[in-house]
Amino acid sequence: MTLKVLVMSGSARRASLNRRFAAFAAERLAAGGAAVTTVDWGALDLPLYHGDLEAAGLPTGALALRRLLAEHDALFVSTPEYNAFVPPLLVNAFDWVSRVPASDGLPQGLATTAGKVAGLVSASPGPLGGLRSLGALRGFLGATIGLLVVPEHYALGQADKALADGATLDARQDAGLQRVVDAVLRTGRALQAARGA
């Protein structure tokens, strides 16, 4: 059975370094035999969460993202670091998903992520490559969202040079990304096999 991986960037900006890094990851996941879908944040209606908006009706983007999460076996995230923390885009997206009740034959929002595998990378122009956001995101996705985050991770420093137009990753950078990709594929397939047994 083909492993289905949902890839998302922690930034919706068109020229985002993490959108580029997520695209590199998507290529490697596909080369490893996974069926890959990339989240298009621009196509999702996800306003900043608050209860009054929820009371008026869930945004279509929350329902669409819940469906995407339900339809995939694994998640791969490339995230920037905002003030040493997780970008608001990701927190807001999962805040909305957590509010979606079971409907249309799909489970409640967080039930779509429980026990699924996730891989994390980051990219930043700074020397740490967004490393500080990875710890916070790991805790959020693991403890709160219920994902099984693989221990492997990679932070791409000086990403503005590494991901410049026409640039390719050097051997060390490529190996760092591939290590996370391989961990997601390996763990995702092991979980598939265990659940199918």
GROMACS .gro file of C-alpha atoms in nm:
model
  197
    1MET     CA    1   0.000   0.000   0.000
    2THR     CA    2   0.141   0.339  -0.100
    3LEU     CA    3   0.223   0.573   0.188
    4LYS     CA    4   0.041   0.905   0.151
    5VAL     CA    5   0.232   1.204   0.286
    6LEU     CA    6   0.093   1.554   0.335
    7VAL     CA    7   0.364   1.819   0.303
    8MET     CA    8   0.320   2.167   0.448
    9SER     CA    9   0.528   2.479   0.487
   10GLY     CA   10   0.498   2.690   0.798
   11SER     CA   11   0.484   2.997   0.576
   12ALA     CA   12   0.232   3.092   0.309
   13ARG     CA   13   0.458   3.353   0.150
   14ARG     CA   14   0.520   3.279  -0.219
   15ALA     CA   15   0.896   3.331  -0.193
   16SER     CA   16   0.925   3.153   0.142
   17LEU     CA   17   1.244   2.958   0.201
   18ASN     CA   18   1.037   2.693   0.373
   19ARG     CA   19   0.807   2.654   0.075
   20ARG     CA   20   1.118   2.582  -0.130
   21PHE     CA   21   1.256   2.343   0.130
   22ALA     CA   22   0.918   2.168   0.152
   23ALA     CA   23   0.930   2.125  -0.227
   24PHE     CA   24   1.272   1.959  -0.199
   25ALA     CA   25   1.128   1.728   0.066
   26ALA     CA   26   0.824   1.648  -0.149
   27GLU     CA   27   1.052   1.545  -0.437
   28ARG     CA   28   1.248   1.312  -0.213
   29LEU     CA   29   0.936   1.162  -0.056
   30ALA     CA   30   0.796   1.093  -0.403
   31ALA     CA   31   1.128   0.943  -0.513
   32GLY     CA   32   1.100   0.713  -0.211
   33GLY     CA   33   0.767   0.583  -0.337
   34ALA     CA   34   0.524   0.800  -0.140
   35ALA     CA   35   0.216   0.969  -0.283
   36VAL     CA   36   0.265   1.334  -0.194
   37THR     CA   37   0.020   1.623  -0.156
   38THR     CA   38   0.138   1.974  -0.071
   39VAL     CA   39  -0.090   2.205   0.128
   40ASP     CA   40  -0.176   2.524  -0.061
   41TRP     CA   41  -0.240   2.773   0.217
   42GLY     CA   42  -0.365   3.033  -0.030
   43ALA     CA   43  -0.652   2.804  -0.128
   44LEU     CA   44  -0.767   2.752   0.233
   45ASP     CA   45  -0.997   2.993   0.415
   46LEU     CA   46  -0.841   2.999   0.762
   47PRO     CA   47  -0.891   3.331   0.942
   48LEU     CA   48  -0.731   3.386   1.281
   49TYR     CA   49  -0.921   3.161   1.520
   50HIS     CA   50  -1.163   3.300   1.775
   51GLY     CA   51  -1.484   3.168   1.923
   52ASP     CA   52  -1.717   3.421   1.762
   53LEU     CA   53  -1.607   3.309   1.416
   54GLU     CA   54  -1.650   2.945   1.514
   55ALA     CA   55  -2.001   3.016   1.643
   56ALA     CA   56  -2.087   3.168   1.306
   57GLY     CA   57  -1.975   2.851   1.128
   58LEU     CA   58  -1.649   2.671   1.064
   59PRO     CA   59  -1.448   2.813   0.775
   60THR     CA   60  -1.427   2.591   0.468
   61GLY     CA   61  -1.050   2.576   0.511
   62ALA     CA   62  -1.082   2.400   0.846
   63LEU     CA   63  -1.301   2.132   0.691
   64ALA     CA   64  -1.070   2.099   0.391
   65LEU     CA   65  -0.760   2.065   0.608
   66ARG     CA   66  -0.931   1.806   0.829
   67ARG     CA   67  -1.010   1.606   0.514
   68LEU     CA   68  -0.649   1.631   0.390
   69LEU     CA   69  -0.518   1.511   0.726
   70ALA     CA   70  -0.769   1.224   0.729
   71GLU     CA   71  -0.669   1.114   0.378
   72HIS     CA   72  -0.295   1.097   0.448
   73ASP     CA   73  -0.082   0.859   0.652
   74ALA     CA   74   0.194   1.101   0.744
   75LEU     CA   75   0.281   1.469   0.769
   76PHE     CA   76   0.604   1.645   0.670
   77VAL     CA   77   0.652   2.006   0.784
   78SER     CA   78   0.915   2.262   0.688
   79THR     CA   79   0.887   2.552   0.929
   80PRO     CA   80   1.039   2.894   0.977
   81GLU     CA   81   1.123   3.026   1.322
   82TYR     CA   82   0.939   3.334   1.445
   83ASN     CA   83   1.100   3.478   1.758
   84ALA     CA   84   1.235   3.135   1.854
   85PHE     CA   85   0.887   2.984   1.828
   86VAL     CA   86   0.641   2.813   1.595
   87PRO     CA   87   0.488   3.036   1.325
   88PRO     CA   88   0.127   3.144   1.391
   89LEU     CA   89   0.013   2.991   1.060
   90LEU     CA   90   0.070   2.637   1.186
   91VAL     CA   91  -0.076   2.694   1.532
   92ASN     CA   92  -0.383   2.863   1.385
   93ALA     CA   93  -0.436   2.585   1.131
   94PHE     CA   94  -0.435   2.314   1.396
   95ASP     CA   95  -0.646   2.527   1.631
   96TRP     CA   96  -0.914   2.529   1.363
   97VAL     CA   97  -0.877   2.158   1.285
   98SER     CA   98  -0.917   2.076   1.654
   99ARG     CA   99  -1.261   2.240   1.649
  100VAL     CA  100  -1.403   2.036   1.359
  101PRO     CA  101  -1.657   1.779   1.483
  102ALA     CA  102  -1.704   1.436   1.330
  103SER     CA  103  -1.901   1.484   1.007
  104ASP     CA  104  -1.927   1.370   0.645
  105GLY     CA  105  -1.797   1.025   0.738
  106LEU     CA  106  -1.477   1.172   0.883
  107PRO     CA  107  -1.369   1.171   1.248
  108GLN     CA  108  -1.332   1.472   1.475
  109GLY     CA  109  -1.042   1.696   1.374
  110LEU     CA  110  -0.769   1.574   1.607
  111ALA     CA  111  -0.873   1.212   1.557
  112THR     CA  112  -0.747   1.251   1.199
  113THR     CA  113  -0.390   1.301   1.324
  114ALA     CA  114  -0.375   1.072   1.627
  115GLY     CA  115  -0.096   0.818   1.595
  116LYS     CA  116   0.019   0.925   1.249
  117VAL     CA  117   0.385   0.989   1.177
  118ALA     CA  118   0.535   1.335   1.122
  119GLY     CA  119   0.875   1.467   1.017
  120LEU     CA  120   1.010   1.815   1.085
  121VAL     CA  121   1.267   2.034   0.914
  122SER     CA  122   1.330   2.407   0.922
  123ALA     CA  123   1.504   2.667   0.710
  124SER     CA  124   1.626   3.014   0.801
  125PRO     CA  125   1.885   3.266   0.682
  126GLY     CA  126   2.038   3.256   1.032
  127PRO     CA  127   2.313   3.015   1.137
  128LEU     CA  128   2.080   2.798   1.348
  129GLY     CA  129   1.843   2.739   1.058
  130GLY     CA  130   1.528   2.772   1.266
  131LEU     CA  131   1.637   2.501   1.507
  132ARG     CA  132   1.467   2.662   1.808
  133SER     CA  133   1.126   2.634   1.646
  134LEU     CA  134   1.166   2.260   1.592
  135GLY     CA  135   1.163   2.176   1.963
  136ALA     CA  136   0.850   2.380   2.022
  137LEU     CA  137   0.678   2.237   1.714
  138ARG     CA  138   0.773   1.882   1.813
  139GLY     CA  139   0.606   1.930   2.151
  140PHE     CA  140   0.297   2.091   2.000
  141LEU     CA  141   0.244   1.829   1.729
  142GLY     CA  142   0.327   1.538   1.957
  143ALA     CA  143   0.165   1.620   2.290
  144THR     CA  144  -0.124   1.835   2.168
  145ILE     CA  145  -0.202   1.715   1.816
  146GLY     CA  146  -0.123   1.348   1.879
  147LEU     CA  147   0.127   1.291   1.599
  148LEU     CA  148   0.421   1.052   1.632
  149VAL     CA  149   0.709   1.286   1.544
  150VAL     CA  150   1.020   1.098   1.430
  151PRO     CA  151   1.334   1.185   1.631
  152GLU     CA  152   1.528   1.282   1.321
  153HIS     CA  153   1.508   1.650   1.225
  154TYR     CA  154   1.713   1.895   1.023
  155ALA     CA  155   1.764   2.272   1.042
  156LEU     CA  156   1.902   2.436   0.727
  157GLY     CA  157   2.107   2.741   0.819
  158GLN     CA  158   2.192   3.017   0.571
  159ALA     CA  159   1.897   2.891   0.372
  160ASP     CA  160   1.881   3.209   0.166
  161LYS     CA  161   2.202   3.091  -0.004
  162ALA     CA  162   2.125   2.718  -0.006
  163LEU     CA  163   1.779   2.770  -0.155
  164ALA     CA  164   1.856   3.058  -0.390
  165ASP     CA  165   1.714   3.027  -0.742
  166GLY     CA  166   1.908   2.761  -0.929
  167ALA     CA  167   2.099   2.647  -0.620
  168THR     CA  168   2.121   2.286  -0.511
  169LEU     CA  169   2.180   2.149  -0.164
  170ASP     CA  170   2.537   2.050  -0.084
  171ALA     CA  171   2.613   1.693   0.025
  172ARG     CA  172   2.575   1.767   0.399
  173GLN     CA  173   2.247   1.955   0.353
  174ASP     CA  174   2.109   1.690   0.122
  175ALA     CA  175   2.199   1.414   0.367
  176GLY     CA  176   2.032   1.604   0.653
  177LEU     CA  177   1.705   1.637   0.463
  178GLN     CA  178   1.721   1.280   0.332
  179ARG     CA  179   1.767   1.145   0.686
  180VAL     CA  180   1.432   1.295   0.792
  181VAL     CA  181   1.260   1.183   0.471
  182ASP     CA  182   1.386   0.827   0.521
  183ALA     CA  183   1.270   0.824   0.883
  184VAL     CA  184   0.918   0.932   0.783
  185LEU     CA  185   0.898   0.673   0.506
  186ARG     CA  186   1.036   0.395   0.726
  187THR     CA  187   0.819   0.474   1.028
  188GLY     CA  188   0.508   0.542   0.821
  189ARG     CA  189   0.540   0.208   0.642
  190ALA     CA  190   0.603   0.024   0.968
  191LEU     CA  191   0.284   0.173   1.113
  192GLN     CA  192   0.093   0.081   0.796
  193ALA     CA  193   0.215  -0.278   0.822
  194ALA     CA  194   0.131  -0.301   1.192
  195ARG     CA  195  -0.220  -0.166   1.139
  196GLY     CA  196  -0.279  -0.392   0.841
  197ALA     CA  197  -0.173  -0.703   1.031
   0.00000   0.00000   0.00000
